[in-house]
XYZ file of C-alpha atoms in Angstrom:
361
model
C -11.134 -42.007 22.313
C -8.229 -40.115 20.684
C -4.762 -41.606 21.296
C -2.470 -39.514 23.484
C 0.615 -38.014 21.917
C 3.947 -37.849 23.650
C 5.006 -34.327 24.574
C 7.243 -32.771 21.912
C 6.226 -35.321 19.234
C 4.602 -33.516 16.267
C 1.669 -35.197 14.568
C 1.571 -35.770 10.816
C -1.259 -33.244 10.611
C 0.841 -30.572 12.297
C 3.812 -31.279 10.044
C 1.630 -30.934 6.947
C 0.213 -27.669 8.244
C 3.708 -26.288 8.879
C 4.920 -27.345 5.436
C 1.942 -25.745 3.696
C 2.404 -22.539 5.719
C 6.103 -22.375 4.863
C 5.443 -22.951 1.154
C 2.691 -20.308 1.123
C 5.058 -17.810 2.699
C 7.789 -18.587 0.160
C 5.374 -18.271 -2.775
C 4.072 -14.957 -1.443
C 7.607 -13.686 -0.946
C 8.617 -14.812 -4.418
C 5.555 -13.172 -5.956
C 6.220 -9.928 -4.124
C 9.857 -9.853 -5.204
C 8.851 -10.613 -8.802
C 6.358 -7.737 -8.728
C 8.994 -5.307 -7.467
C 11.609 -6.620 -9.880
C 9.150 -6.428 -12.760
C 8.296 -2.820 -11.966
C 12.009 -1.951 -11.763
C 12.831 -3.668 -15.065
C 9.904 -1.985 -16.806
C 10.973 1.395 -15.420
C 14.578 0.892 -16.525
C 13.565 -0.254 -20.015
C 12.895 3.244 -21.350
C 16.298 4.616 -20.380
C 18.376 4.916 -23.511
C 15.570 4.024 -25.914
C 15.444 5.500 -29.395
C 13.382 8.460 -30.525
C 11.204 6.124 -32.606
C 10.430 3.908 -29.602
C 9.454 6.946 -27.556
C 7.187 8.216 -30.327
C 5.461 4.847 -30.535
C 4.603 5.117 -26.833
C 3.029 8.525 -27.446
C 1.279 7.936 -30.783
C -2.256 7.601 -29.468
C -1.847 10.247 -26.773
C -0.881 13.032 -29.165
C -3.923 12.393 -31.325
C -5.849 14.189 -28.539
C -3.149 16.115 -26.655
C -1.950 18.077 -29.657
C -0.644 21.386 -28.299
C 2.590 21.292 -26.283
C 5.828 23.208 -26.626
C 7.905 20.205 -25.497
C 7.027 16.520 -25.686
C 8.591 15.698 -22.286
C 9.960 17.256 -19.124
C 13.417 17.210 -20.783
C 13.562 20.052 -23.341
C 17.265 19.374 -24.036
C 16.216 16.254 -25.988
C 18.971 14.315 -24.218
C 16.411 11.775 -23.014
C 13.821 10.090 -25.251
C 10.763 8.954 -23.347
C 7.179 8.374 -24.403
C 4.001 9.380 -22.622
C 3.273 5.893 -21.280
C 6.831 5.512 -19.943
C 5.896 7.862 -17.124
C 2.098 8.089 -17.136
C 1.059 4.568 -18.053
C -2.215 4.274 -19.921
C -2.742 2.823 -23.387
C -0.939 4.648 -26.201
C -2.387 2.337 -28.857
C -5.787 4.036 -28.552
C -6.235 7.058 -30.818
C -8.945 9.170 -32.427
C -9.389 10.157 -36.052
C -8.520 13.703 -36.981
C -11.554 15.971 -36.700
C -13.373 13.849 -34.104
C -15.587 16.160 -32.065
C -14.791 16.569 -28.376
C -17.321 14.767 -26.143
C -18.659 12.753 -29.070
C -19.331 9.045 -28.360
C -16.190 8.068 -30.324
C -14.064 10.588 -28.434
C -15.358 9.555 -24.999
C -14.964 5.859 -25.785
C -11.323 6.324 -26.801
C -10.654 8.463 -23.738
C -12.147 5.828 -21.453
C -9.952 3.103 -22.935
C -6.722 5.112 -23.099
C -6.864 6.653 -19.621
C -6.401 4.792 -16.331
C -9.697 5.194 -14.480
C -9.980 6.151 -10.782
C -11.820 4.132 -8.152
C -13.508 7.166 -6.615
C -15.851 9.049 -8.992
C -14.774 12.348 -7.400
C -11.566 12.106 -9.496
C -13.257 11.090 -12.737
C -13.283 13.239 -15.894
C -11.230 16.100 -14.525
C -7.671 17.305 -14.977
C -7.563 19.257 -11.709
C -7.804 17.395 -8.432
C -10.788 18.154 -6.176
C -10.334 20.342 -3.138
C -9.025 18.633 -0.006
C -8.538 15.159 -1.497
C -6.408 14.084 1.502
C -6.539 10.316 2.084
C -8.861 9.712 -0.861
C -5.642 10.024 -2.850
C -4.134 7.110 -0.911
C -7.157 4.933 -1.647
C -6.554 5.197 -5.399
C -4.534 2.544 -7.217
C -0.857 3.122 -7.939
C -1.655 2.882 -11.660
C -4.099 5.791 -11.459
C -1.744 7.864 -9.300
C 1.023 7.248 -11.835
C -1.256 8.246 -14.705
C -2.230 11.559 -13.089
C 1.081 12.360 -11.394
C 4.168 10.271 -12.253
C 6.146 12.250 -9.670
C 4.059 11.022 -6.718
C 6.290 9.249 -4.202
C 4.254 6.057 -4.375
C 5.417 5.554 -7.980
C 8.375 7.918 -8.385
C 10.847 5.036 -8.090
C 9.428 3.726 -11.387
C 9.438 7.101 -13.175
C 11.677 9.932 -11.935
C 13.807 7.509 -9.936
C 14.201 4.764 -12.514
C 17.639 3.238 -13.018
C 19.906 5.693 -14.787
C 17.651 8.660 -14.037
C 17.148 10.506 -10.737
C 17.262 7.530 -8.381
C 19.341 9.155 -5.620
C 17.230 12.316 -5.579
C 13.960 10.384 -5.497
C 15.208 8.235 -2.649
C 16.320 11.292 -0.685
C 12.961 13.041 -1.106
C 11.029 9.969 0.049
C 12.835 10.067 3.407
C 13.146 13.843 3.802
C 11.529 15.869 6.566
C 9.247 17.464 3.953
C 7.790 14.005 3.444
C 7.729 12.329 6.866
C 7.421 15.431 9.158
C 8.874 13.333 11.963
C 10.563 16.217 13.746
C 7.325 18.125 14.243
C 5.533 15.066 15.556
C 8.520 14.249 17.756
C 8.646 17.759 19.227
C 4.919 17.759 19.999
C 4.989 14.333 21.633
C 8.206 14.834 23.632
C 7.484 18.388 24.831
C 4.044 17.364 26.070
C 5.334 14.291 27.871
C 3.490 11.917 25.536
C 6.574 10.006 24.370
C 9.677 9.599 26.525
C 12.521 10.051 24.005
C 13.676 13.307 22.439
C 14.674 11.634 19.163
C 11.712 11.396 16.779
C 10.134 7.967 16.517
C 7.069 8.583 14.329
C 6.794 9.795 10.742
C 4.501 9.708 7.722
C 5.298 7.428 4.793
C 3.246 5.247 2.438
C 4.037 2.263 0.252
C 3.031 1.787 -3.393
C -0.463 0.690 -2.338
C -1.002 3.744 -0.151
C -0.590 1.863 3.136
C 1.384 3.369 6.058
C 4.917 2.035 6.303
C 8.009 2.341 8.492
C 11.221 3.787 7.069
C 14.632 2.666 8.333
C 18.207 3.815 7.890
C 20.551 1.148 6.528
C 23.044 0.553 7.921
C 21.696 1.513 11.317
C 23.347 4.750 12.532
C 25.572 4.767 15.573
C 24.559 6.578 18.740
C 27.119 9.281 17.933
C 25.694 9.768 14.417
C 22.242 10.215 15.886
C 23.500 12.624 18.547
C 25.796 14.728 16.352
C 24.078 14.555 12.943
C 20.484 13.711 13.783
C 20.473 10.495 11.732
C 17.514 8.444 12.974
C 17.463 4.638 12.886
C 13.757 4.415 11.976
C 10.407 6.152 11.880
C 7.114 4.333 12.359
C 3.535 5.339 11.536
C 1.583 6.979 14.347
C -0.046 4.598 16.789
C -3.820 4.484 16.851
C -4.818 7.192 19.299
C -7.128 4.933 21.342
C -4.184 2.714 22.298
C -2.195 5.577 23.820
C -1.828 6.490 27.489
C -1.400 10.070 28.780
C 2.181 10.982 29.593
C 1.350 13.763 32.038
C -0.769 12.150 34.750
C -1.220 15.495 36.573
C -3.501 16.752 33.809
C -6.384 14.795 35.336
C -6.580 17.514 38.022
C -7.237 20.305 35.527
C -10.528 22.086 36.047
C -13.234 22.359 33.438
C -14.362 19.988 30.750
C -17.399 17.782 30.614
C -18.123 14.446 32.165
C -15.875 11.903 30.498
C -17.388 9.250 28.274
C -17.174 5.595 29.203
C -16.199 2.672 27.022
C -19.301 1.529 25.150
C -21.273 4.542 26.371
C -20.275 7.581 24.277
C -21.377 11.114 25.048
C -24.036 12.161 22.525
C -23.446 15.848 23.241
C -19.853 15.666 22.052
C -19.301 17.797 18.948
C -18.627 15.785 15.780
C -14.935 15.763 14.937
C -14.052 17.526 18.205
C -13.747 14.819 20.858
C -12.952 15.743 24.433
C -9.378 15.279 25.613
C -10.295 11.872 27.026
C -8.528 12.320 30.362
C -10.216 10.659 33.353
C -9.937 10.802 37.120
C -9.201 7.099 37.298
C -6.086 5.102 36.495
C -4.416 4.117 33.251
C -6.556 2.136 30.860
C -9.854 3.161 32.488
C -12.845 4.922 30.947
C -11.584 6.468 27.677
C -8.326 7.721 29.084
C -5.919 8.373 26.194
C -3.256 10.881 25.309
C -4.598 14.195 23.925
C -1.422 14.852 21.888
C -1.650 11.572 19.968
C -5.323 12.340 19.420
C -4.542 15.877 18.275
C -1.937 14.669 15.767
C -4.420 12.184 14.303
C -7.272 14.695 14.099
C -5.627 17.950 13.070
C -2.572 16.522 11.276
C -1.079 19.995 11.826
C 1.041 20.478 8.691
C -0.700 18.050 6.364
C -0.817 17.553 3.490
C 2.908 17.082 3.122
C 4.727 15.645 0.098
C 3.030 12.247 0.195
C -0.260 13.965 -0.659
C -1.272 16.660 -3.150
C -2.069 20.163 -1.963
C -5.518 21.072 -0.694
C -6.330 23.101 -3.824
C -8.459 25.499 -1.802
C -6.230 28.488 -0.966
C -3.152 30.275 -2.344
C 0.042 28.474 -1.466
C -1.347 24.944 -1.703
C -2.131 24.424 -5.381
C 0.750 22.001 -5.709
C 1.174 18.393 -6.688
C 2.611 15.594 -4.568
C 6.132 14.177 -4.555
C 8.708 15.404 -7.082
C 6.028 17.273 -9.012
C 5.336 19.589 -6.068
C 8.470 21.582 -6.923
C 9.306 20.658 -10.509
C 5.995 21.445 -12.224
C 4.886 25.061 -12.480
C 1.453 25.989 -11.167
C -0.391 29.276 -10.633
C -0.101 29.926 -6.902
C -2.627 32.786 -6.970
C -3.785 35.622 -9.224
C -1.111 38.083 -8.007
C 1.664 38.586 -10.631
C 4.150 39.400 -7.856
C 3.706 35.836 -6.568
C 3.012 33.812 -9.703
C 4.489 35.953 -12.469
C 3.126 35.295 -15.936
C 1.254 32.240 -14.683
C -1.080 34.284 -12.468
C -3.457 34.810 -15.403
C -4.236 31.084 -15.416
C -5.341 31.007 -11.774
C -7.612 29.389 -10.638
C -8.284 27.455 -13.842
C -4.900 25.724 -13.785
C -5.284 24.371 -10.272
C -3.237 21.225 -9.781
C -3.325 20.058 -13.385
C -0.097 18.099 -13.059
C 0.844 19.271 -16.547
C 4.085 20.710 -17.829
C 4.747 24.423 -18.067
C 4.009 24.291 -21.780
C 0.298 23.833 -21.053
C 0.367 26.802 -18.709
C 1.141 28.979 -21.729
C -2.141 28.264 -23.462
């Protein structure tokens, strides 16, 4: 028979468990801070480096990528940066002059020098596939950085490194073009799905591609929010199945099919087009959820926004993600009145993430 313990008296086993938990948390926190600090120090290291150092970080790259009008995005030569400073990869790998393209030696060097994607749909191509959407978020930060150093998941280490464009990068990562919070807020408030007029939900992703909240520091006053629209925070959208309809009178609308029940879905429901999930019963019954939250999750309305690359499937959306969406030239369509001299390269230059110099080939 186990001995009884006095109420409020911790056992030795419990104390050990608490100590181990606390130490694990501290180690995890320390490791996370070291990772962030290491990335920041590495990003800041190339600021102010010599021309020779920059060339060393590009030596292997230019053995293949031979034809460019400028070595970097800074034609003024005021900044000396190498290819791997922004793109990552392995600049020590090179090919001998005259090596045939697609030869075993060429492909082997390419495989070693380039950061490889997780999804084969991205492999061995300079242009992104059509409608990549969240496949882009599933890729590693190292691959995203290699393909597009201006992506907001890694821009703090490249465009926004210390001494570079840190303020601009920070502003873009919390801009309406990135989080789209005002559109979501308008849809949810005007349909009675969320009770406050100030936006509460927005789109943002961390370095690993996971949804994250963004907060204003210091927290704005009520007057700043009212007069200037400064929001204290934006959170990722809730999962649609946890929502409850804001307008209870919609259950009396005519039409629609018999509502599905929990654990008993309707097989006749069209794939990707679920019914509005309103029921004649009370909150939390059947599959009663809010159609606006569901609509935002399914249609995404204005996606892809700056956290994701363009869809690459129609004029107007052949752009990159993050800083690159505006600062790298791309052929919007084949009409010279829209794309100027770059129209001749459409659609072969779709989303190549390369500098304007390569558009002149």
